[in-house]
Structures are given as structure tokens and as C-alpha cells.
Amino acid sequence: MNRDLEKVLEASSEQDKKLTELSNRILQSTDLTINALDGQQKLNKSQSEVNHTLKDGIQDLFKMLQLLVNNLKGGKA
């Protein structure tokens, strides 16, 4: 009976080790996922800033082209 109890305790100990390892891997995976999402969020913010700057640049270019066309036609801006 004592030997059976030892085997049960050994099996329980092995399962505990495996569960701990699995738990650690899940935590690592969660950390990696959070880091990836944080990086994506920063990238999205940067892209938004680039898009805004590009939009402003295109608007300025269009205004300058309008002025140039008006000047070439001899008109006023």
C-alpha cells in the first residue's frame, strides 16, 4: 500500500512539473503576443502620422500647382 502511494505521489509530482512547464510557456506566449500587439500599435500610430504628413504635403503641392497655373495664365492667385 505504501508503494502504491509512492507511485501516486510520483505521478502527481510529474503532472505538477508538466503543468508548471505548460503554464510557463503560456505566460511566455502571452508576453510575446502582448509585445507584438504593442509593436503593431506603435507602427499603426507612426503610419497614421506619415499619412497625415503626406496628405498635408499633397495639399500644399496642389495649392502651389494652382498658383503656378494661375501665374502662367497671367492671372492673380
N, CA, C and O of each residue as an XYZ file, in Angstrom:
308
protein
N       0.820     -1.191      0.000
C       0.000      0.000      0.000
C       0.869      1.262      0.000
O       0.562      2.244     -0.675
N       1.933      1.213      0.754
C       2.849      2.336      0.822
C       3.496      2.587     -0.538
O       3.709      3.730     -0.943
N       3.798      1.503     -1.226
C       4.407      1.614     -2.548
C       3.434      2.231     -3.555
O       3.834      3.031     -4.401
N       2.168      1.860     -3.462
C       1.143      2.441     -4.344
C       1.030      3.946     -4.104
O       0.899      4.730     -5.044
N       1.081      4.323     -2.861
C       1.003      5.733     -2.525
C       2.208      6.487     -3.085
O       2.071      7.615     -3.559
N       3.374      5.873     -3.031
C       4.578      6.484     -3.590
C       4.439      6.684     -5.099
O       4.827      7.725     -5.629
N       3.890      5.692     -5.781
C       3.688      5.805     -7.222
C       2.694      6.915     -7.557
O       2.889      7.670     -8.509
N       1.641      7.004     -6.773
C       0.649      8.065     -6.988
C       1.299      9.433     -6.774
O       1.057     10.364     -7.542
N       2.118      9.552     -5.738
C       2.801     10.810     -5.453
C       3.802     11.156     -6.558
O       3.940     12.321     -6.932
N       4.499     10.142     -7.075
C       5.432     10.380     -8.175
C       4.681     10.856     -9.430
O       5.102     11.800    -10.098
N       3.581     10.196     -9.728
C       2.783     10.581    -10.895
C       2.226     11.993    -10.707
O       2.201     12.791    -11.644
N       1.789     12.283     -9.506
C       1.269     13.614     -9.207
C       2.363     14.664     -9.343
O       2.123     15.756     -9.859
N       3.539     14.339     -8.889
C       4.675     15.252     -8.999
C       5.042     15.501    -10.454
O       5.333     16.636    -10.833
N       5.033     14.461    -11.268
C       5.319     14.606    -12.693
C       4.265     15.471    -13.385
O       4.591     16.319    -14.216
N       3.013     15.248    -13.036
C       1.948     16.058    -13.627
C       2.097     17.522    -13.209
O       1.860     18.430    -14.006
N       2.488     17.741    -11.965
C       2.694     19.106    -11.478
C       3.819     19.788    -12.257
O       3.704     20.960    -12.616
N       4.904     19.057    -12.518
C       6.014     19.613    -13.297
C       5.552     19.970    -14.706
O       5.887     21.035    -15.225
N       4.788     19.082    -15.315
C       4.304     19.328    -16.671
C       3.340     20.513    -16.712
O       3.384     21.325    -17.636
N       2.474     20.607    -15.710
C       1.549     21.732    -15.654
C       2.288     23.052    -15.438
O       1.922     24.076    -16.014
N       3.324     23.022    -14.611
C       4.127     24.216    -14.380
C       4.830     24.643    -15.662
O       4.870     25.829    -15.993
N       5.382     23.675    -16.380
C       6.053     23.970    -17.648
C       5.053     24.534    -18.663
O       5.350     25.503    -19.361
N       3.893     23.935    -18.738
C       2.858     24.410    -19.648
C       2.418     25.825    -19.272
O       2.241     26.680    -20.140
N       2.246     26.061    -17.991
C       1.866     27.382    -17.515
C       2.928     28.420    -17.876
O       2.596     29.525    -18.306
N       4.180     28.078    -17.705
C       5.272     28.987    -18.062
C       5.285     29.292    -19.556
O       5.510     30.433    -19.961
N       5.045     28.280    -20.361
C       5.013     28.504    -21.807
C       3.838     29.381    -22.223
O       3.955     30.200    -23.135
N       2.716     29.206    -21.555
C       1.555     30.044    -21.851
C       1.855     31.491    -21.475
O       1.502     32.410    -22.214
N       2.502     31.698    -20.333
C       2.875     33.049    -19.918
C       3.856     33.680    -20.905
O       3.729     34.857    -21.241
N       4.822     32.907    -21.365
C       5.776     33.411    -22.354
C       5.060     33.778    -23.649
O       5.322     34.823    -24.244
N       4.166     32.916    -24.068
C       3.408     33.168    -25.292
C       2.552     34.426    -25.143
O       2.448     35.229    -26.071
N       1.951     34.587    -23.988
C       1.139     35.773    -23.730
C       2.002     37.026    -23.774
O       1.604     38.031    -24.363
N       3.173     36.975    -23.160
C       4.089     38.119    -23.189
C       4.502     38.456    -24.620
O       4.536     39.627    -25.000
N       4.812     37.443    -25.402
C       5.196     37.678    -26.793
C       4.049     38.289    -27.590
O       4.260     39.181    -28.413
N       2.850     37.810    -27.345
C       1.675     38.345    -28.042
C       1.444     39.801    -27.664
O       1.156     40.631    -28.525
N       1.570     40.109    -26.380
C       1.394     41.491    -25.927
C       2.452     42.385    -26.555
O       2.142     43.487    -27.007
N       3.687     41.928    -26.588
C       4.761     42.714    -27.207
C       4.505     42.936    -28.697
O       4.731     44.028    -29.218
N       4.035     41.898    -29.370
C       3.741     42.024    -30.797
C       2.607     43.019    -31.033
O       2.671     43.833    -31.954
N       1.579     42.951    -30.205
C       0.454     43.878    -30.356
C       0.871     45.309    -30.033
O       0.427     46.253    -30.686
N       1.717     45.466    -29.037
C       2.231     46.796    -28.697
C       3.042     47.363    -29.860
O       2.911     48.537    -30.206
N       3.872     46.524    -30.452
C       4.645     46.950    -31.617
C       3.750     47.323    -32.777
O       4.012     48.305    -33.472
N       2.704     46.560    -32.996
C       1.765     46.859    -34.078
C       1.060     48.181    -33.822
O       0.852     48.972    -34.741
N       0.694     48.416    -32.564
C       0.026     49.672    -32.214
C       0.947     50.866    -32.475
O       0.503     51.889    -32.997
N       2.208     50.742    -32.121
C       3.174     51.818    -32.379
C       3.359     52.023    -33.883
O       3.439     53.157    -34.357
N       3.425     50.934    -34.617
C       3.554     51.025    -36.065
C       2.343     51.721    -36.680
O       2.488     52.561    -37.567
N       1.154     51.367    -36.206
C      -0.066     51.997    -36.721
C      -0.063     53.498    -36.446
O      -0.457     54.289    -37.302
N       0.379     53.888    -35.256
C       0.437     55.306    -34.916
C       1.430     56.026    -35.827
O       1.143     57.110    -36.336
N       2.586     55.421    -36.026
C       3.583     56.024    -36.916
C       3.044     56.146    -38.337
O       3.241     57.171    -38.990
N       2.379     55.130    -38.807
C       1.817     55.160    -40.155
C       0.764     56.250    -40.272
O       0.674     56.921    -41.299
N      -0.032     56.429    -39.223
C      -1.040     57.481    -39.219
C      -0.384     58.854    -39.332
O      -0.863     59.720    -40.065
N       0.706     59.046    -38.607
C       1.434     60.316    -38.679
C       2.018     60.536    -40.078
O       1.979     61.647    -40.605
N       2.551     59.479    -40.667
C       3.087     59.581    -42.026
C       1.974     59.934    -43.010
O       2.153     60.788    -43.878
N       0.846     59.285    -42.874
C      -0.282     59.551    -43.774
C      -0.749     61.006    -43.651
O      -1.053     61.653    -44.654
N      -0.803     61.508    -42.427
C      -1.231     62.895    -42.207
C      -0.238     63.866    -42.854
O      -0.640     64.826    -43.512
N       1.050     63.610    -42.665
C       2.080     64.460    -43.256
C       2.019     64.395    -44.778
O       2.155     65.418    -45.449
N       1.817     63.217    -45.315
C       1.698     63.047    -46.764
C       0.494     63.806    -47.302
O       0.582     64.459    -48.341
N      -0.630     63.721    -46.597
C      -1.835     64.447    -47.006
C      -1.563     65.945    -47.040
O      -1.932     66.626    -47.997
N      -0.918     66.458    -45.995
C      -0.597     67.888    -45.955
C       0.333     68.277    -47.101
O       0.163     69.329    -47.717
N       1.303     67.436    -47.378
C       2.236     67.712    -48.474
C       1.545     67.730    -49.821
O       1.844     68.578    -50.662
N       0.632     66.811    -50.033
C      -0.103     66.761    -51.309
C      -0.998     67.997    -51.441
O      -1.113     68.567    -52.527
N      -1.631     68.411    -50.341
C      -2.456     69.618    -50.382
C      -1.597     70.846    -50.713
O      -1.999     71.679    -51.525
N      -0.434     70.961    -50.096
C       0.470     72.081    -50.381
C       0.922     72.055    -51.840
O       0.976     73.094    -52.497
N       1.242     70.877    -52.337
C       1.655     70.740    -53.734
C       0.539     71.182    -54.677
O       0.791     71.885    -55.655
N      -0.679     70.777    -54.387
C      -1.815     71.155    -55.217
C      -2.000     72.674    -55.217
O      -2.249     73.270    -56.265
N      -1.878     73.304    -54.034
C      -2.005     74.766    -53.950
C      -0.918     75.450    -54.772
O      -1.184     76.425    -55.474
N       0.293     74.941    -54.684
C       1.400     75.531    -55.443
C       1.186     75.360    -56.947
O       1.489     76.261    -57.729
N       0.667     74.205    -57.345
C       0.372     73.986    -58.769
C      -0.709     74.942    -59.253
O      -0.646     75.444    -60.376
N      -1.710     75.194    -58.396
C      -2.752     76.149    -58.767
C      -2.158     77.549    -58.945
O      -2.483     78.248    -59.904
N      -1.290     77.951    -58.021
C      -0.641     79.264    -58.141
C       0.204     79.344    -59.402
O       0.190     80.356    -60.104
N       0.937     78.277    -59.687
C       1.780     78.248    -60.875
C       0.946     78.364    -62.144
O       1.289     79.126    -63.048
N      -0.130     77.622    -62.214
C      -1.008     77.661    -63.391
C      -1.602     79.055    -63.540
O      -1.654     79.596    -64.645
N      -2.050     79.640    -62.429
C      -2.611     80.997    -62.491
C      -1.571     82.003    -62.957
O      -1.884     82.893    -63.747
N      -0.334     81.874    -62.476
C       0.742     82.784    -62.888
C       1.083     82.605    -64.359
O       1.344     83.575    -65.071
N       1.077     81.354    -64.807
C       1.381     81.096    -66.219
C       0.287     81.643    -67.127
O       0.557     82.052    -68.256
N      -0.936     81.650    -66.636
C      -2.051     82.186    -67.408
C      -2.106     83.705    -67.305
O      -2.892     84.348    -68.000
N      -1.267     84.285    -66.432
C      -1.243     85.720    -66.286
C      -2.257     86.230    -65.286
O      -2.471     87.438    -65.178
N      -2.879     85.333    -64.559
C      -3.877     85.738    -63.574
C      -3.261     85.961    -62.207
O      -2.055     85.819    -62.008
N      -4.118     86.311    -61.284
C      -3.675     86.529    -59.909
C      -4.051     85.310    -59.072
O      -5.000     84.584    -59.366
N      -3.262     85.119    -58.018
C      -3.502     83.972    -57.144
C      -4.703     84.159    -56.253
O      -5.029     83.274    -55.462
